[in-house]
Structures are given as structure tokens and as C-alpha cells.
mmCIF file with all atom_site columns, C-alpha atoms in Angstrom:
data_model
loop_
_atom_site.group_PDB
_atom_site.id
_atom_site.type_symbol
_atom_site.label_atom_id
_atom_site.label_alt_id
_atom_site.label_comp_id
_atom_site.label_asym_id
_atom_site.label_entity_id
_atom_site.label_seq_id
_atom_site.pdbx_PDB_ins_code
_atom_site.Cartn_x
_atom_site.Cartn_y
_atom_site.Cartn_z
_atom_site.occupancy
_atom_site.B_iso_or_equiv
_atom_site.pdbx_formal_charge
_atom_site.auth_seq_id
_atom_site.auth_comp_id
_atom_site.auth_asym_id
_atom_site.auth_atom_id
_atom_site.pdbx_PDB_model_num
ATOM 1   C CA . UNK A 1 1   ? -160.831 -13.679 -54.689 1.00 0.00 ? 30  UNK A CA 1
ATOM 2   C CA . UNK A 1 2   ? -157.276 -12.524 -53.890 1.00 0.00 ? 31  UNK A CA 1
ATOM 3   C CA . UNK A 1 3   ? -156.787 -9.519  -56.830 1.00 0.00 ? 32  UNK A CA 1
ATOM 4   C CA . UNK A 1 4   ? -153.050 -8.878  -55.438 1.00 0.00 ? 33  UNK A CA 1
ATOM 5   C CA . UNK A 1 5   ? -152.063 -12.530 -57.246 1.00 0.00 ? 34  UNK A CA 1
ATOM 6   C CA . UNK A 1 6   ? -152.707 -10.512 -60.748 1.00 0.00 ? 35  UNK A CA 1
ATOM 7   C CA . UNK A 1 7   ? -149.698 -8.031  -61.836 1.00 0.00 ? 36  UNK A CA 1
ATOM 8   C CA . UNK A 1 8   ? -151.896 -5.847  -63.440 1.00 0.00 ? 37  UNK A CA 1
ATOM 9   C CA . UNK A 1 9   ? -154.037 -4.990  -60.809 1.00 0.00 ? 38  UNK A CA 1
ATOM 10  C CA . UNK A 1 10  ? -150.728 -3.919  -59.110 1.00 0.00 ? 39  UNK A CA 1
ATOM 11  C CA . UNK A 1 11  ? -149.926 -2.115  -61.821 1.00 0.00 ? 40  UNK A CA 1
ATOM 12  C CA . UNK A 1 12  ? -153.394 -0.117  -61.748 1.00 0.00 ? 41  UNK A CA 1
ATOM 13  C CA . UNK A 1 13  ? -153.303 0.361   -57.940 1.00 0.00 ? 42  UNK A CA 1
ATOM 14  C CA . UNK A 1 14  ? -149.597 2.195   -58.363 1.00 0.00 ? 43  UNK A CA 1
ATOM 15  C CA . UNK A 1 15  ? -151.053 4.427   -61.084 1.00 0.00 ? 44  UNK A CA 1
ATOM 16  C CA . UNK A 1 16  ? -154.508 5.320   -58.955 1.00 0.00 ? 45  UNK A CA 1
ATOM 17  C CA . UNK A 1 17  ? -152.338 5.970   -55.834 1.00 0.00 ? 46  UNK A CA 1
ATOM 18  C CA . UNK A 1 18  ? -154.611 3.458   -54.266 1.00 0.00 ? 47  UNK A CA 1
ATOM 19  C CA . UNK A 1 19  ? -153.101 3.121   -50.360 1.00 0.00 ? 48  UNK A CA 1
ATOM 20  C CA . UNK A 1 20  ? -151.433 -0.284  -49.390 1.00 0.00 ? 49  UNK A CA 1
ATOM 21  C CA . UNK A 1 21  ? -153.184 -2.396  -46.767 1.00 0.00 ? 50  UNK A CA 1
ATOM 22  C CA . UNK A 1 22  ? -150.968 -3.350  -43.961 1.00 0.00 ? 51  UNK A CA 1
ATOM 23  C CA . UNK A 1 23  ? -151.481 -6.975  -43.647 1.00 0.00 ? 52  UNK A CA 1
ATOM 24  C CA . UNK A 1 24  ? -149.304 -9.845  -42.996 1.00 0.00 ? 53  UNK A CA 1
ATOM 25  C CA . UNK A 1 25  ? -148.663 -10.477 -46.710 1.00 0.00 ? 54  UNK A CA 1
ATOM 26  C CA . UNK A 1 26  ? -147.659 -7.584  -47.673 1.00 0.00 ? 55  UNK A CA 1
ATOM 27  C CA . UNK A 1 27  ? -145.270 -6.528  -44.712 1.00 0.00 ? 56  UNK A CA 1
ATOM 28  C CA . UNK A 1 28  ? -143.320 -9.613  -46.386 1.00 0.00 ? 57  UNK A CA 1
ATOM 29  C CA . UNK A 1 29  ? -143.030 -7.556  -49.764 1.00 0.00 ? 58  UNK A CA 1
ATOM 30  C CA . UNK A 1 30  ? -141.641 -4.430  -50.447 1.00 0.00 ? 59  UNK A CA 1
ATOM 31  C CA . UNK A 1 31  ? -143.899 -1.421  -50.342 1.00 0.00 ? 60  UNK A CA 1
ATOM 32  C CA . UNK A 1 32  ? -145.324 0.139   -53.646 1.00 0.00 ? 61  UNK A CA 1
ATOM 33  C CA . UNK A 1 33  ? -143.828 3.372   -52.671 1.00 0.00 ? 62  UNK A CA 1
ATOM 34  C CA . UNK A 1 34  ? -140.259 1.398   -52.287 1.00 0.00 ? 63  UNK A CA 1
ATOM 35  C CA . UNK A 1 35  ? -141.021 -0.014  -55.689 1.00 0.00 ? 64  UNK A CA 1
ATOM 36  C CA . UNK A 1 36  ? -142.243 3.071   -57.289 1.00 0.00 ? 65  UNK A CA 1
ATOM 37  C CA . UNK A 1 37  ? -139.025 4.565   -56.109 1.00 0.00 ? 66  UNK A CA 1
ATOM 38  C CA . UNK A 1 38  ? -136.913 1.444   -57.389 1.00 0.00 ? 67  UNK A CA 1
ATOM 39  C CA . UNK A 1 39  ? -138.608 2.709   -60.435 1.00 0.00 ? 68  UNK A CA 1
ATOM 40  C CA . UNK A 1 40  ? -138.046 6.381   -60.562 1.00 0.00 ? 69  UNK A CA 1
ATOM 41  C CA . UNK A 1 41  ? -133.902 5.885   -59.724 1.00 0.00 ? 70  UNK A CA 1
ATOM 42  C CA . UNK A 1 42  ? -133.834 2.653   -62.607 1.00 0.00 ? 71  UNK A CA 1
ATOM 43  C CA . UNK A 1 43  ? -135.239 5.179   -65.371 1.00 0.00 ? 72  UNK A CA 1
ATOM 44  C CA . UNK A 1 44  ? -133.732 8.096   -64.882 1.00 0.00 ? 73  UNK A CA 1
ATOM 45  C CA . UNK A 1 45  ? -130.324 8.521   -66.749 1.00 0.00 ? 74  UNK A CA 1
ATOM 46  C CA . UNK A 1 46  ? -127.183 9.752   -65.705 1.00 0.00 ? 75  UNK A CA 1
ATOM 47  C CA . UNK A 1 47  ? -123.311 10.215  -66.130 1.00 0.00 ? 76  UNK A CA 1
ATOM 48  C CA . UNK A 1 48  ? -120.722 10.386  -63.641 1.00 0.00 ? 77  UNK A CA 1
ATOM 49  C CA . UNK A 1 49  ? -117.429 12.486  -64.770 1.00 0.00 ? 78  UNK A CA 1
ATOM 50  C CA . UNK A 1 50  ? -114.541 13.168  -62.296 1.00 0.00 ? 79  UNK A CA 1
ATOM 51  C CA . UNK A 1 51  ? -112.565 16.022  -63.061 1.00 0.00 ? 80  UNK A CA 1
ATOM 52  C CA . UNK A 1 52  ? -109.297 17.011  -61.430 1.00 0.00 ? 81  UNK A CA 1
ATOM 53  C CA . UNK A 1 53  ? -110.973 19.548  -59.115 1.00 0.00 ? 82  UNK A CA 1
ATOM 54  C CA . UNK A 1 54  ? -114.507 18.562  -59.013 1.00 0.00 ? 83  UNK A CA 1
ATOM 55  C CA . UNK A 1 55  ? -117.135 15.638  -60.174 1.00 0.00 ? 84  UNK A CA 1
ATOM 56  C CA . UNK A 1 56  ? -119.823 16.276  -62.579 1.00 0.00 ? 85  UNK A CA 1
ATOM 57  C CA . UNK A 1 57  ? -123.288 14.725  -62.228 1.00 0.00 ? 86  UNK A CA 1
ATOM 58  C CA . UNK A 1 58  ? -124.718 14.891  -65.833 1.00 0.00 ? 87  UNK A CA 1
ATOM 59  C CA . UNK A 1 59  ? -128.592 13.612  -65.981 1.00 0.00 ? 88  UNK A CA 1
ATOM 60  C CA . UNK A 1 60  ? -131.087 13.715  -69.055 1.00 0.00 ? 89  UNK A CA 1
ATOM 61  C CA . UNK A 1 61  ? -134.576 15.471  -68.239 1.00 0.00 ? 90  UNK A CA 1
ATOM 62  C CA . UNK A 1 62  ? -136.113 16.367  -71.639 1.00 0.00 ? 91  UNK A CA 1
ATOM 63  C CA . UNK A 1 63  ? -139.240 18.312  -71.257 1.00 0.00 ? 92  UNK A CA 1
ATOM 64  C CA . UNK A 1 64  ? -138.170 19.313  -67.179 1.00 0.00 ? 93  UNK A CA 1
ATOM 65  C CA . UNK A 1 65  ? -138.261 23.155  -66.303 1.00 0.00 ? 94  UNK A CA 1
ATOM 66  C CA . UNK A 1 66  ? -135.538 23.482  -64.275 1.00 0.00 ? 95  UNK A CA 1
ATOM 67  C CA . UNK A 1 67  ? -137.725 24.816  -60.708 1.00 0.00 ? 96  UNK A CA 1
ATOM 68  C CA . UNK A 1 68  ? -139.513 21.421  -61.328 1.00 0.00 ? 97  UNK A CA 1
ATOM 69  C CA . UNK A 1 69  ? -136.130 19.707  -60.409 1.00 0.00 ? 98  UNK A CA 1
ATOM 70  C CA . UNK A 1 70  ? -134.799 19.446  -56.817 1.00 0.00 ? 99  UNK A CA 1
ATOM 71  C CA . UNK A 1 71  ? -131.450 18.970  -55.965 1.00 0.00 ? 100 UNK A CA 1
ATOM 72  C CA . UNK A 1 72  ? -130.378 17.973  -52.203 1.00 0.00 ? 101 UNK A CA 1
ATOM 73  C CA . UNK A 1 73  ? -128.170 16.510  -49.939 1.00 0.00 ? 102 UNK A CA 1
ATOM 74  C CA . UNK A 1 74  ? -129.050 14.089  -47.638 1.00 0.00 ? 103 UNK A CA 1
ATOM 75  C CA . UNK A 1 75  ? -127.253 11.920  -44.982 1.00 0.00 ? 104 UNK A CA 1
ATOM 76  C CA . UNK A 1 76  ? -124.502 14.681  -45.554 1.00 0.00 ? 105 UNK A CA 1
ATOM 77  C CA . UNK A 1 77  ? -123.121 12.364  -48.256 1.00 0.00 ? 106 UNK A CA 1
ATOM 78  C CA . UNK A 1 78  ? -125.654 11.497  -50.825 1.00 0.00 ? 107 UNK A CA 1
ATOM 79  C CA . UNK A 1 79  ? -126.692 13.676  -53.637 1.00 0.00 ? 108 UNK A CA 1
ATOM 80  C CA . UNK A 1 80  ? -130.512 13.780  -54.677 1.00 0.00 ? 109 UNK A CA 1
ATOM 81  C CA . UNK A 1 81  ? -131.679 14.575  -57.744 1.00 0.00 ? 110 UNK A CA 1
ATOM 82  C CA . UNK A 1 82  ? -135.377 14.386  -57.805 1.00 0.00 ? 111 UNK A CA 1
ATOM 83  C CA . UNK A 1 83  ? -138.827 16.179  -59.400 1.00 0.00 ? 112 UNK A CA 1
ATOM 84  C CA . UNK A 1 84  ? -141.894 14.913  -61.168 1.00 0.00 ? 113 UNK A CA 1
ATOM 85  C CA . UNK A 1 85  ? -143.112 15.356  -64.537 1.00 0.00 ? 114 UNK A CA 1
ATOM 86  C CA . UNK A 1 86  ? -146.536 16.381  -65.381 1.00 0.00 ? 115 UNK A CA 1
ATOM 87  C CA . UNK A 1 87  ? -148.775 15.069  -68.570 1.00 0.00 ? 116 UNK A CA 1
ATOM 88  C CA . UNK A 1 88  ? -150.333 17.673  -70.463 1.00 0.00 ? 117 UNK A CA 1
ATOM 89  C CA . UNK A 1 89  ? -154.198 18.055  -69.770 1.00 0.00 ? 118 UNK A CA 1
ATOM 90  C CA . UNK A 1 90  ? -155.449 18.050  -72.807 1.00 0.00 ? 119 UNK A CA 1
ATOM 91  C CA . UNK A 1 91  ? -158.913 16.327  -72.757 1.00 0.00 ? 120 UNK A CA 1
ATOM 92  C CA . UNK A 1 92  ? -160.594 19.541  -72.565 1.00 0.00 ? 121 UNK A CA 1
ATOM 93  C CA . UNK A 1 93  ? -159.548 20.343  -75.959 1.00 0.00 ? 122 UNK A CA 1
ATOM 94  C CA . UNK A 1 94  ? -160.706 17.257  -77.448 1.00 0.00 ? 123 UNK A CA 1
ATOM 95  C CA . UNK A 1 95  ? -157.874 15.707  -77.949 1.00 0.00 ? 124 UNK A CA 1
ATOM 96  C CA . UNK A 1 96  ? -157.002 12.313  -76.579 1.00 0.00 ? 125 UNK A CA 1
ATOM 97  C CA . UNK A 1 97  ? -153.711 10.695  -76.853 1.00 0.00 ? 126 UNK A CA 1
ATOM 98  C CA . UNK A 1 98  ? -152.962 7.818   -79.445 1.00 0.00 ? 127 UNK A CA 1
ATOM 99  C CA . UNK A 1 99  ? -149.410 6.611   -78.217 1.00 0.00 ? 128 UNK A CA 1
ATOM 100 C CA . UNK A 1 100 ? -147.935 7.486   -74.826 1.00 0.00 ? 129 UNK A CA 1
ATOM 101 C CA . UNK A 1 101 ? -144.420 6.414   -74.831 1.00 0.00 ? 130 UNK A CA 1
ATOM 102 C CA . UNK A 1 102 ? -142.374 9.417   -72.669 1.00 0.00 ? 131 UNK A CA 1
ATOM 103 C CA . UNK A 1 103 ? -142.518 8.568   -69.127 1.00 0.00 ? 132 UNK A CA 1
ATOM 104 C CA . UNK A 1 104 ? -144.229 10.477  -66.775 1.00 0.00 ? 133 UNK A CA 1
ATOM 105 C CA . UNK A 1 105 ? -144.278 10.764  -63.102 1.00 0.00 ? 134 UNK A CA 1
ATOM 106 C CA . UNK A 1 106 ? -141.746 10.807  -60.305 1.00 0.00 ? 135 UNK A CA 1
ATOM 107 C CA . UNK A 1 107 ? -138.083 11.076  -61.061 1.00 0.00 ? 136 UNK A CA 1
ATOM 108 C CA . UNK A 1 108 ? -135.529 10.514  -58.852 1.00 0.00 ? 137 UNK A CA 1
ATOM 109 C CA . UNK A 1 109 ? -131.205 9.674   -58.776 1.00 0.00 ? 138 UNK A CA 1
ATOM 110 C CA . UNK A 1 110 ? -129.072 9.390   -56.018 1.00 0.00 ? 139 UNK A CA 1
ATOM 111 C CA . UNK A 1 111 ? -125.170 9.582   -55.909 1.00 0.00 ? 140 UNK A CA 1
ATOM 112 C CA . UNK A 1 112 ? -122.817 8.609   -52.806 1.00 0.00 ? 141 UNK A CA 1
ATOM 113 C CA . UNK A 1 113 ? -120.373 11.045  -52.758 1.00 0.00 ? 142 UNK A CA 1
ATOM 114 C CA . UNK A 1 114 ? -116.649 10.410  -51.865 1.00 0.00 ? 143 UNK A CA 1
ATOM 115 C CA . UNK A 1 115 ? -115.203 11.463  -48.875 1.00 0.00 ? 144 UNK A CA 1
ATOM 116 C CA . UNK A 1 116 ? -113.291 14.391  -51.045 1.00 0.00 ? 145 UNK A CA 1
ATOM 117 C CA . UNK A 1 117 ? -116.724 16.327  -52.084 1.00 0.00 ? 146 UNK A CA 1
ATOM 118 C CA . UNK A 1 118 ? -117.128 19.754  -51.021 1.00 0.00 ? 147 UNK A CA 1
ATOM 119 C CA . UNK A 1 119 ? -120.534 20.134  -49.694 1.00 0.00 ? 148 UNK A CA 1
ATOM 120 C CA . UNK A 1 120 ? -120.363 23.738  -49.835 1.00 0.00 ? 149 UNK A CA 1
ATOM 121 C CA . UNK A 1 121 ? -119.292 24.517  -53.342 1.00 0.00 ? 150 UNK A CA 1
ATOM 122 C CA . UNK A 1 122 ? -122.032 22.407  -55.108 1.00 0.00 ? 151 UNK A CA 1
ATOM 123 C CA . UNK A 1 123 ? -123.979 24.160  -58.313 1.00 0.00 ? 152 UNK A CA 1
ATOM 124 C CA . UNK A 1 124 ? -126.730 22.960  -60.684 1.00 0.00 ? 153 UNK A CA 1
ATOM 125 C CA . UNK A 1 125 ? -127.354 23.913  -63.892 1.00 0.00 ? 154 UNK A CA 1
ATOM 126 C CA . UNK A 1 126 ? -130.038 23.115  -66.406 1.00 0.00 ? 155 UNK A CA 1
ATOM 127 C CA . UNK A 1 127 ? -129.538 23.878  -70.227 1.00 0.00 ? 156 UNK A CA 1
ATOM 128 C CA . UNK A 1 128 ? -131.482 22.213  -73.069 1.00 0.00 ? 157 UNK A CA 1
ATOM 129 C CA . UNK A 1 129 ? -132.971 19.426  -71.190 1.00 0.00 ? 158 UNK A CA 1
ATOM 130 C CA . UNK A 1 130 ? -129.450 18.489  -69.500 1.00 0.00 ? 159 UNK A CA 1
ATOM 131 C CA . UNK A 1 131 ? -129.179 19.382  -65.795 1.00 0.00 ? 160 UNK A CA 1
ATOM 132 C CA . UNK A 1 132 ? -125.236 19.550  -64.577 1.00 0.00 ? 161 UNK A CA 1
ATOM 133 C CA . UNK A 1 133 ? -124.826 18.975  -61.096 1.00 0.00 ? 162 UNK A CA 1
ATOM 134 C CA . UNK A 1 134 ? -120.917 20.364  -60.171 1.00 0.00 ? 163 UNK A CA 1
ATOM 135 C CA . UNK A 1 135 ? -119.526 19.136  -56.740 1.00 0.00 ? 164 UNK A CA 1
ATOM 136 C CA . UNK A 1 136 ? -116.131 20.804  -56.320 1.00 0.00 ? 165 UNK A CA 1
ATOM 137 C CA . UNK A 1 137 ? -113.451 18.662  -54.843 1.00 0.00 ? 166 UNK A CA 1
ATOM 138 C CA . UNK A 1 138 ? -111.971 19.804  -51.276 1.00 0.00 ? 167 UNK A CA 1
ATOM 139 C CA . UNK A 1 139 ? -108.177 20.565  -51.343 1.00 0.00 ? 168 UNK A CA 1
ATOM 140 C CA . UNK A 1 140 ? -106.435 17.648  -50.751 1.00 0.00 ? 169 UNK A CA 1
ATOM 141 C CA . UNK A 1 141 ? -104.878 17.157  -47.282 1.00 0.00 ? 170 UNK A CA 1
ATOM 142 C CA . UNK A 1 142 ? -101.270 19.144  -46.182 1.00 0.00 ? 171 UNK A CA 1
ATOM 143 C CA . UNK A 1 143 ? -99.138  16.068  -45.936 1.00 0.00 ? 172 UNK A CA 1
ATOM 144 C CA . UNK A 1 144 ? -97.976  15.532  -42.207 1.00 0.00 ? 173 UNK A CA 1
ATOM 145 C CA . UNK A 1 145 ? -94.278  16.694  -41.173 1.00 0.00 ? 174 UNK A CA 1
ATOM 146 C CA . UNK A 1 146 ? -92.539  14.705  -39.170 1.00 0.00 ? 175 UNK A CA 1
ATOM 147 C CA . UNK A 1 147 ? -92.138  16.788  -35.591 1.00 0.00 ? 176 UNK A CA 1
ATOM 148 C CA . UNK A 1 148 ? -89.027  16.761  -34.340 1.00 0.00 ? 177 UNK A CA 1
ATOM 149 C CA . UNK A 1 149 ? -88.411  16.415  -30.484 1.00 0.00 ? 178 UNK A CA 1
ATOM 150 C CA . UNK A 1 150 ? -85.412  18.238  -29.476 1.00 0.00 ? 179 UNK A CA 1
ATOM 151 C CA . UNK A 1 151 ? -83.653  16.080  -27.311 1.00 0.00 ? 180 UNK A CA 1
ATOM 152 C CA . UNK A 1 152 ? -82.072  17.220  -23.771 1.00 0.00 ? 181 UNK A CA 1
ATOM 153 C CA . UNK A 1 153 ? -78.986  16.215  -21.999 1.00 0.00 ? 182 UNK A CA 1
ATOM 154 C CA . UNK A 1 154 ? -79.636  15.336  -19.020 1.00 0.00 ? 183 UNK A CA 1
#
């Protein structure tokens, strides 16, 4: 019996890490990790403000200590905003949860930055569950005189 056909078997396999088999039929299909990733970027929040002399990335991470949060560039153009977080162990205690609603795991954003982004004057801050991700804005351009050719007499 094919178990793949069933969605929640899928589901179950992405939440025990189970590793994909590389068959025919799934080569054809995007990986779980692609999907997991779809996943991660679809639920994680985020603003996008342009200022006059720098863009602000603002995302929502309740409950995220801000070393658990990584910030990079990749591809020199895209901004990543990634981390993971953790459930609390608590069924040592004797507790066990009733409702789990907040969504744990992976996290993970990323932003194509314009051509005008200065890659070396980019900050991150995290305050109150907010993390601010400041990418200053590179001078724009000295506009091009016209050279003037001095003409000879020949």
C-alpha cells in the first residue's frame, strides 16, 4: 500500500524528520525540505518601509531571543532573515499541553534588495518581539558632466 497517497502521513513524516526516498515519483514533486521552507517564508510576517536614506525590514518574532535569529546576505542581494523556535520541554514536569496554537519550528524571510542598498551599513535590532532590519541607502550617483573637447585649428 502506497502511504505517500494520504496527506497526513506527509504531514507526520515532515514533523518526524523522516528522510525522503529518491524515487521516480518523488523527483517529480517538490522536496519536503522545499516545502517546509515554502512554509517557514509563508508564515513568517513582515513589513517593508522605504525611507529617504535607507529601507526598513520590520518582522514579528514573539517569544524569539534575539541570538536565536540570523540575519545574512546571500547572492550579494538578498536579505535572510532566518532562526528556529524551540517548544518548551515540559513533560518532565507533568505537564502536557491542552492547545498548541503558536507555531513552532523553522522560520525563515527573504528580501531582494534594490540595486541602491548598501551592503555595508546594514544593522539589526530586536526589541519586544520586533526585530528591525536597517539597510542604509548608497548615495545616489554624481550626475555625469558633459566633457568638453577643446577643439584645434588645424
Amino acid at each position: 500500500m502506497d502511504f505517500g497517497r494520504f496527506p497526513i502521513i506527509s504531514i507526520l513524516e515532515d514533523m518526524l524528520e523522516i528522510p525522503e526516498e529518491h524515487n521516480e515519483k518523488s523527483r517529480s514533486n517538490p522536496s519536503r525540505a522545499y516545502m517546509r521552507d515554502a512554509k517557514a517564508m509563508a508564515a513568517t510576517p513582515a513589513d517593508v518601509i522605504e525611507h529617504p536614506n535607507a529601507y526598513v525590514f520590520v518582522v514579528d518574532m514573539p517569544g524569539i531571543k534575539g541570538e536565536e535569529i540570523k540575519v545574512q546576505i546571500e547572492n550579494d542581494n538578498v536579505l535572510v532573515v532566518s532562526g528556529e523556535r524551540q517548544r518548551e520541554n515540559r513533560e518532565n514536569e507533568g505537564v502536557k499541553y491542552v492547545r498548541m496554537e503558536r507555531r513552532m519550528g523553522k522560520f525563515m524571510r527573504k528580501f531582494q534588495l534594490p540595486e541602491n542598498a548598501d551592503l555595508e551599513k546594514i544593522s539589526a535590532v530586536c526589541h519586544d518581539g520586533v526585530l528591525k532590519v536597517t539597510v542604509q541607502k548608497l548615495p545616489p550617483p554624481e550626475p555625469k558632466k558633459p566633457k568638453t573637447i577643446q577643439v584645434q585649428v588645424a
